[in-house]
JSON list of C-alpha atoms in Angstrom, two decimals:
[
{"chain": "A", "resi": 1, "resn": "UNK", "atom": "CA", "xyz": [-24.39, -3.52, -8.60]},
{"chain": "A", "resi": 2, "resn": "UNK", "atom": "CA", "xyz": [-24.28, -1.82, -5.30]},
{"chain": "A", "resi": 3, "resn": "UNK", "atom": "CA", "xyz": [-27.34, -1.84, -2.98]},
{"chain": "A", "resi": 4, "resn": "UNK", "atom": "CA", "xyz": [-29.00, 1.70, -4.47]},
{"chain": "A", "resi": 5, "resn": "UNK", "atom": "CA", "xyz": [-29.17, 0.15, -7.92]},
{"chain": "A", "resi": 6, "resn": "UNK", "atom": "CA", "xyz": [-25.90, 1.82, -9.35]},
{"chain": "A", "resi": 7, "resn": "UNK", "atom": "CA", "xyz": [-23.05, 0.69, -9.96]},
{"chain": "A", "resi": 8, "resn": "UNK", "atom": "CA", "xyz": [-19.92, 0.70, -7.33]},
{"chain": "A", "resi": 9, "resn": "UNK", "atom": "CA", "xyz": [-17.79, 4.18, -7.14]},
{"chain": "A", "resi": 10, "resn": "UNK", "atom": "CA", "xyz": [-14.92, 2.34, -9.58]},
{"chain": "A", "resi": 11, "resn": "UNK", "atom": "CA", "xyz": [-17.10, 1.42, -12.29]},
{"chain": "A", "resi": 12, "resn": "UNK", "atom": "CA", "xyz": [-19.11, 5.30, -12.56]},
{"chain": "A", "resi": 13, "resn": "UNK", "atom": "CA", "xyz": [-17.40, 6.84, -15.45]},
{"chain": "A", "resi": 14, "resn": "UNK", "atom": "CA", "xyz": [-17.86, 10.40, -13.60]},
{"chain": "A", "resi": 15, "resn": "UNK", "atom": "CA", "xyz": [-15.64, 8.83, -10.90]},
{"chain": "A", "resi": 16, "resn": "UNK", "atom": "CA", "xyz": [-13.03, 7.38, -13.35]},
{"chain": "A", "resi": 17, "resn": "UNK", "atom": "CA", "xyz": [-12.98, 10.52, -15.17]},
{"chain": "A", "resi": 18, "resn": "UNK", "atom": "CA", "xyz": [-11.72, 12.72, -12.16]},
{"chain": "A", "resi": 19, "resn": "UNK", "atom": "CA", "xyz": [-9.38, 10.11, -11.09]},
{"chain": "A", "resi": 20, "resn": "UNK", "atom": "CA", "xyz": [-8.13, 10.45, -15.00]},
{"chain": "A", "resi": 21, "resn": "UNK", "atom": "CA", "xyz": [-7.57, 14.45, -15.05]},
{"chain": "A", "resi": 22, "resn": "UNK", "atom": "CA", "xyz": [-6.41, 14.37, -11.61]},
{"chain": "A", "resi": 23, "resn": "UNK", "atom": "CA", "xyz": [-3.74, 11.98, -11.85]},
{"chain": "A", "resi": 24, "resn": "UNK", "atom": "CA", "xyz": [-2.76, 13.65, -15.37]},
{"chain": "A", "resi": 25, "resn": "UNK", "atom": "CA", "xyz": [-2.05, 16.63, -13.59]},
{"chain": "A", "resi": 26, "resn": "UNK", "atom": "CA", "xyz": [-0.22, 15.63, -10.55]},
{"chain": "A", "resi": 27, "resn": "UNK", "atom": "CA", "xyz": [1.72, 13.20, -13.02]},
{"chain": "A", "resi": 28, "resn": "UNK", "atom": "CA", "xyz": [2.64, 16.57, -15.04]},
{"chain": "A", "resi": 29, "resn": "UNK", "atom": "CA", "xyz": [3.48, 17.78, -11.67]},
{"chain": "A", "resi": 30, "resn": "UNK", "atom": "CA", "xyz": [6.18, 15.72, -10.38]},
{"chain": "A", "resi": 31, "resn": "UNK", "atom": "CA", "xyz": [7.56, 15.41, -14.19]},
{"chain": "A", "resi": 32, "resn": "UNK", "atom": "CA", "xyz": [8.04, 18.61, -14.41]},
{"chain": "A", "resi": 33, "resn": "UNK", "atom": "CA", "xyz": [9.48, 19.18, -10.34]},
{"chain": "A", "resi": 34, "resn": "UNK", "atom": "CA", "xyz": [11.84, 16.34, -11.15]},
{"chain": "A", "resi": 35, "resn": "UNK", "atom": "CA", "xyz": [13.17, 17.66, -14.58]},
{"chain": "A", "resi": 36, "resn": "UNK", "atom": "CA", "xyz": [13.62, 21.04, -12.58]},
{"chain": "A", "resi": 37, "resn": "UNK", "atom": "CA", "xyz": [15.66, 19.63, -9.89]},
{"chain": "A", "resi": 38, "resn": "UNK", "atom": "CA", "xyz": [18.84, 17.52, -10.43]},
{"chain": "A", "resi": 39, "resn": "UNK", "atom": "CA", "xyz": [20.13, 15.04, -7.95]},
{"chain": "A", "resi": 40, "resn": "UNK", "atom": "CA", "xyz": [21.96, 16.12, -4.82]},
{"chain": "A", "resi": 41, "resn": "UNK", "atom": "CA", "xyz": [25.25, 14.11, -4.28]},
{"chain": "A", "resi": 42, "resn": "UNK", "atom": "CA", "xyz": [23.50, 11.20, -6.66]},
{"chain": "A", "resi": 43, "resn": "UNK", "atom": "CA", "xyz": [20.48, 11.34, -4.28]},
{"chain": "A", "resi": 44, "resn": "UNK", "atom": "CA", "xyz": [17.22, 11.84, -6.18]},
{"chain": "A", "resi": 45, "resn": "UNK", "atom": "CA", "xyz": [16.25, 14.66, -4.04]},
{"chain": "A", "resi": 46, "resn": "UNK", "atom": "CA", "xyz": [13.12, 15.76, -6.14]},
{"chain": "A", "resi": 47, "resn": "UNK", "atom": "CA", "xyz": [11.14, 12.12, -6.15]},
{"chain": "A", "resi": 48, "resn": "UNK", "atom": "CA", "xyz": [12.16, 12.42, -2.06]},
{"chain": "A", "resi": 49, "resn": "UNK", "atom": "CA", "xyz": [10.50, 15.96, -1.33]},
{"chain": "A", "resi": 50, "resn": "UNK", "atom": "CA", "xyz": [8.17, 15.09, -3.98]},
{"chain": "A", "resi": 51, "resn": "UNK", "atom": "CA", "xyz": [6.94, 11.65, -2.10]},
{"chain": "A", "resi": 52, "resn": "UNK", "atom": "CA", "xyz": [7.19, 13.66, 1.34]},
{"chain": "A", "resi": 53, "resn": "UNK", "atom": "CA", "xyz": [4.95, 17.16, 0.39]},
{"chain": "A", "resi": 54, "resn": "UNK", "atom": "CA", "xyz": [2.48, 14.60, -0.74]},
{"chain": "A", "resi": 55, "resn": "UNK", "atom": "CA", "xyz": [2.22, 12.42, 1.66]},
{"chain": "A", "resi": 56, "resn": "UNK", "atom": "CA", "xyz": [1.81, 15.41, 4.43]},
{"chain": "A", "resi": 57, "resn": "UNK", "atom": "CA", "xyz": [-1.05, 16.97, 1.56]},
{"chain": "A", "resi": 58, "resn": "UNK", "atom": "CA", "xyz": [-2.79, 13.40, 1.77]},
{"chain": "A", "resi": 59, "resn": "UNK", "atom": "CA", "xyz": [-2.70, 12.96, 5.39]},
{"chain": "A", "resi": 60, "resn": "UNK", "atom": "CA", "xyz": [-4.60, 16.55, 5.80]},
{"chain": "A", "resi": 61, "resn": "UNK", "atom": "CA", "xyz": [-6.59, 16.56, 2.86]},
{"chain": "A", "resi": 62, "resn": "UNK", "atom": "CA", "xyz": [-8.04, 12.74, 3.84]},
{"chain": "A", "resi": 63, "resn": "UNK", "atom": "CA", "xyz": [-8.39, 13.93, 7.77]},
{"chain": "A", "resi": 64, "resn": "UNK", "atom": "CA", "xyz": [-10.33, 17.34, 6.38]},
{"chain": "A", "resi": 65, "resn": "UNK", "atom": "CA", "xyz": [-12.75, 15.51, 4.23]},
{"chain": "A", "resi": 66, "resn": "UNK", "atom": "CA", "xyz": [-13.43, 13.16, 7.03]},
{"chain": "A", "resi": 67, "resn": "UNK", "atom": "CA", "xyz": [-13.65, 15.58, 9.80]},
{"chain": "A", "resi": 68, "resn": "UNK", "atom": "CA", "xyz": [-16.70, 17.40, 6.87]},
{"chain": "A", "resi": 69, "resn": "UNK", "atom": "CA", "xyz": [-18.77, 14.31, 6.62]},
{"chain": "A", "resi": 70, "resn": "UNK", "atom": "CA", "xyz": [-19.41, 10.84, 4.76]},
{"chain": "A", "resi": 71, "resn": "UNK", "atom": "CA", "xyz": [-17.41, 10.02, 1.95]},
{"chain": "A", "resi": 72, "resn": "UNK", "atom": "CA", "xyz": [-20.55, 11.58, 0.00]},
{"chain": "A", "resi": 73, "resn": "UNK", "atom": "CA", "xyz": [-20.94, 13.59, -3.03]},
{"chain": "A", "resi": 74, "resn": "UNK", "atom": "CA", "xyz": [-18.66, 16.61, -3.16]},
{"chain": "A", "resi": 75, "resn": "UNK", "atom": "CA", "xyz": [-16.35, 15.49, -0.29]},
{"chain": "A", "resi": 76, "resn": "UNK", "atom": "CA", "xyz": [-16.31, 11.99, -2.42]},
{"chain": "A", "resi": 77, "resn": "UNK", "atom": "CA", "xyz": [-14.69, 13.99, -5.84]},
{"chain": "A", "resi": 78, "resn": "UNK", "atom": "CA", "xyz": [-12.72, 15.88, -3.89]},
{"chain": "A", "resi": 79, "resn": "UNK", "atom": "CA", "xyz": [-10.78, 12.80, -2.60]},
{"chain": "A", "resi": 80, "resn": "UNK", "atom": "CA", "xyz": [-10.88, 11.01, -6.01]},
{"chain": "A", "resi": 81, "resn": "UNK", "atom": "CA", "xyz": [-9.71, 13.86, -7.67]},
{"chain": "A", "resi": 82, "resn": "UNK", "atom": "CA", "xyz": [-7.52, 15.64, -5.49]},
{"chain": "A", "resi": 83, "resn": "UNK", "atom": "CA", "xyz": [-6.28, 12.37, -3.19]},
{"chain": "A", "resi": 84, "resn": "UNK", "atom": "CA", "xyz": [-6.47, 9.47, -5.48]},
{"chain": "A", "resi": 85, "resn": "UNK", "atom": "CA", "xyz": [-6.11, 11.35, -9.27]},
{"chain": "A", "resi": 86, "resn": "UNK", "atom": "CA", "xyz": [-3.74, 14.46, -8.41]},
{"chain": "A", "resi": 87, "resn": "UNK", "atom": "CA", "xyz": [-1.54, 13.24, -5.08]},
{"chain": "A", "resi": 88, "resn": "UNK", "atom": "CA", "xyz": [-2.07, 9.81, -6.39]},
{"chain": "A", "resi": 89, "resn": "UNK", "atom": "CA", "xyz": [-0.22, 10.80, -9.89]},
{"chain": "A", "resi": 90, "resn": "UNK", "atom": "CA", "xyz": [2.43, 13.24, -7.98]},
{"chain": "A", "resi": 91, "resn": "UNK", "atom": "CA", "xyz": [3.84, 11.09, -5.44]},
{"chain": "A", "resi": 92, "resn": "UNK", "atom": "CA", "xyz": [4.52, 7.63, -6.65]},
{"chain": "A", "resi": 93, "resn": "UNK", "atom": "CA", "xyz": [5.99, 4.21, -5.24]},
{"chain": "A", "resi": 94, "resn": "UNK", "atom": "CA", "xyz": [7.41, 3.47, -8.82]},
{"chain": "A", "resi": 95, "resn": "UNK", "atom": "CA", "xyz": [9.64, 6.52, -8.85]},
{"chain": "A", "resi": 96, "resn": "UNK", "atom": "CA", "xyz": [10.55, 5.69, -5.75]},
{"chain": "A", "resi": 97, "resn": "UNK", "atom": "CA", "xyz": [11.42, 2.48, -6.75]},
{"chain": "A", "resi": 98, "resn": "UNK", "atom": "CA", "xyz": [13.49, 3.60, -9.86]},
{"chain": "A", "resi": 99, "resn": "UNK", "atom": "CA", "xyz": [15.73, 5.83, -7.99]},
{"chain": "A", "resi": 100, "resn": "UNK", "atom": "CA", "xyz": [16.46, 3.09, -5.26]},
{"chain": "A", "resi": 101, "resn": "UNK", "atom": "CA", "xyz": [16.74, 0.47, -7.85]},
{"chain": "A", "resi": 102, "resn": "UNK", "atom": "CA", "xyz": [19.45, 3.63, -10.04]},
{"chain": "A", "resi": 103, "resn": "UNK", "atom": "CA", "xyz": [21.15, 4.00, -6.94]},
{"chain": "A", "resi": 104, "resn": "UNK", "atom": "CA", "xyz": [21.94, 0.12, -6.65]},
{"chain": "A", "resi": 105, "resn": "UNK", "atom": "CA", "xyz": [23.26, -0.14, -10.28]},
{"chain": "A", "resi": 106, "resn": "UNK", "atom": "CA", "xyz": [25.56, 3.42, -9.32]},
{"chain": "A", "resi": 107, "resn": "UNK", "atom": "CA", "xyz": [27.06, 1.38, -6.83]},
{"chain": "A", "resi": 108, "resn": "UNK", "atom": "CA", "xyz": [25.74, 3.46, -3.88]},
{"chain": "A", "resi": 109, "resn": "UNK", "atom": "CA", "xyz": [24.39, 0.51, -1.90]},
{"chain": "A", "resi": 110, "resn": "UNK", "atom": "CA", "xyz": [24.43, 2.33, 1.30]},
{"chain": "A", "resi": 111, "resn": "UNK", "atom": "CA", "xyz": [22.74, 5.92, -0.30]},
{"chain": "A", "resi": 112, "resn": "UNK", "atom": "CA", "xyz": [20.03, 3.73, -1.26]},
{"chain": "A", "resi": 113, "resn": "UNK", "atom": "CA", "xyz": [19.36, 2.46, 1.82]},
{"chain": "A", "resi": 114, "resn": "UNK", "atom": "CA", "xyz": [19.45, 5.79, 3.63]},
{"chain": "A", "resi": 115, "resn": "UNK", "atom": "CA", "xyz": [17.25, 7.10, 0.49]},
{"chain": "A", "resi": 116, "resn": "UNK", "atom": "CA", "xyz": [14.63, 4.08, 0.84]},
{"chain": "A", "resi": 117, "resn": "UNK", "atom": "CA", "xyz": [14.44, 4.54, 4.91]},
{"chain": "A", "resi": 118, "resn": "UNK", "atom": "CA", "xyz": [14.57, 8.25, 5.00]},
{"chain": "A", "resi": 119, "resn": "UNK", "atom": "CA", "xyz": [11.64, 8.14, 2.08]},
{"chain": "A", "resi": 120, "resn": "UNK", "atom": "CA", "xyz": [9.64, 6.05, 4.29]},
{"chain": "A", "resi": 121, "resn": "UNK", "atom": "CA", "xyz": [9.91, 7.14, 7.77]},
{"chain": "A", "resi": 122, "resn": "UNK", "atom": "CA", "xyz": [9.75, 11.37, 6.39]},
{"chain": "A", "resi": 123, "resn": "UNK", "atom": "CA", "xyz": [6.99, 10.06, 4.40]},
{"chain": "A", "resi": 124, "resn": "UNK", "atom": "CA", "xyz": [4.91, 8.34, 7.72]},
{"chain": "A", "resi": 125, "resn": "UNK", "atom": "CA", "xyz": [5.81, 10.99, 9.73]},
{"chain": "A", "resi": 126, "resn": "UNK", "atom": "CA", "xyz": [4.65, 13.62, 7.16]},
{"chain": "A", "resi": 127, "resn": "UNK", "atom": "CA", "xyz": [1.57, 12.22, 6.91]},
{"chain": "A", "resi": 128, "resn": "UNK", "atom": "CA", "xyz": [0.65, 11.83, 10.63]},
{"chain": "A", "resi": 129, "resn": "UNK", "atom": "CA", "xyz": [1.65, 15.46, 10.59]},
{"chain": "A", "resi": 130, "resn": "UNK", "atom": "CA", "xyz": [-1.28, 16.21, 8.02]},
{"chain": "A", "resi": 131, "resn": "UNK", "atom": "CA", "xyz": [-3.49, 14.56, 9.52]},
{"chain": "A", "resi": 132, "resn": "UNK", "atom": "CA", "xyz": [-2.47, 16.54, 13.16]},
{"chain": "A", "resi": 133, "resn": "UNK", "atom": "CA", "xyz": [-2.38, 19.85, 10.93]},
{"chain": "A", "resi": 134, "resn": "UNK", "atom": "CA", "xyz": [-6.11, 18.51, 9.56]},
{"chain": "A", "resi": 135, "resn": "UNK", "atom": "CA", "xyz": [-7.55, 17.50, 13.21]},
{"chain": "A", "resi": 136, "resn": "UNK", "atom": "CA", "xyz": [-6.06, 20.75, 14.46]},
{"chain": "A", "resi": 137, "resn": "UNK", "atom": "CA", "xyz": [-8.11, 22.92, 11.93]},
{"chain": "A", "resi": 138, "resn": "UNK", "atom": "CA", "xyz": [-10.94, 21.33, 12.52]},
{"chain": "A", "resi": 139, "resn": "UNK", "atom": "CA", "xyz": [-10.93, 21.40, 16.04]},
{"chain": "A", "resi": 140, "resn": "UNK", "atom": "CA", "xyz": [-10.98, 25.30, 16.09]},
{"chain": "A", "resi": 141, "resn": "UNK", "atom": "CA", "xyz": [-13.87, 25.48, 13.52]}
]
């Protein structure tokens, strides 16, 4: 039990429960992106843009929320359900993983590689760029 007598934010069931419906949609989300959009020269294009929109929409929503307050009440189910449940379902390392891992067993050694260090540096430097787009906001409120 936490200090104020409940119980810690990943045992509440209220908590759980937006994580749940959140991650159901943003899972429904990139399902249905990556269905819609077929690979470009056998490079999984969607999972890519997919992993770098969300990443960017992390890195502000995170720096907004922060920039509003403690991670307290509404600003706390906005995150679970919007950071943790919704981007958390969209963008995903095993996806990722998959179409490094298909690109391998293609025989496209080298697109893999580009794939894996393109995902990861677009992704870091999307998400910085959230979190500048979040600061920036706030800074003129």
């Amino acid at each position: 039990m936490a200090a104020t007598g409940q119980a810690p934010v990943h045992l509440r069931w209220q908590y759980l429960g937006l994580v749940f419906v959140g991650g159901a949609l943003g899972t429904t989300a990139r399902y249905l992106i990556s269905a819609a959009i077929p690979p470009l020269a056998g490079l999984p294009v969607a999972t890519f843009g997919i992993n770098v929109v969300g990443a960017f929409l992390l890195g502000w929503l995170l720096e907004t929320l922060a920039r509003h307050g403690p991670d307290h009440g509404m600003r706390r189910s906005v995150r679970l359900f919007a950071g943790t449940g919704i981007l958390g379902g969209f963008t995903t390392y095993s996806a990722f993983a998959v179409d490094a891992d298909g690109l391998i067993a293609a025989q496209n050694l080298g697109g893999s590689i580009l794939y894996a260090i393109a995902t990861i540096v677009v992704g870091a430097v999307a998400s910085v760029a959230g979190i500048a787009l979040g600061a920036r906001i706030g800074r003129t409120r």
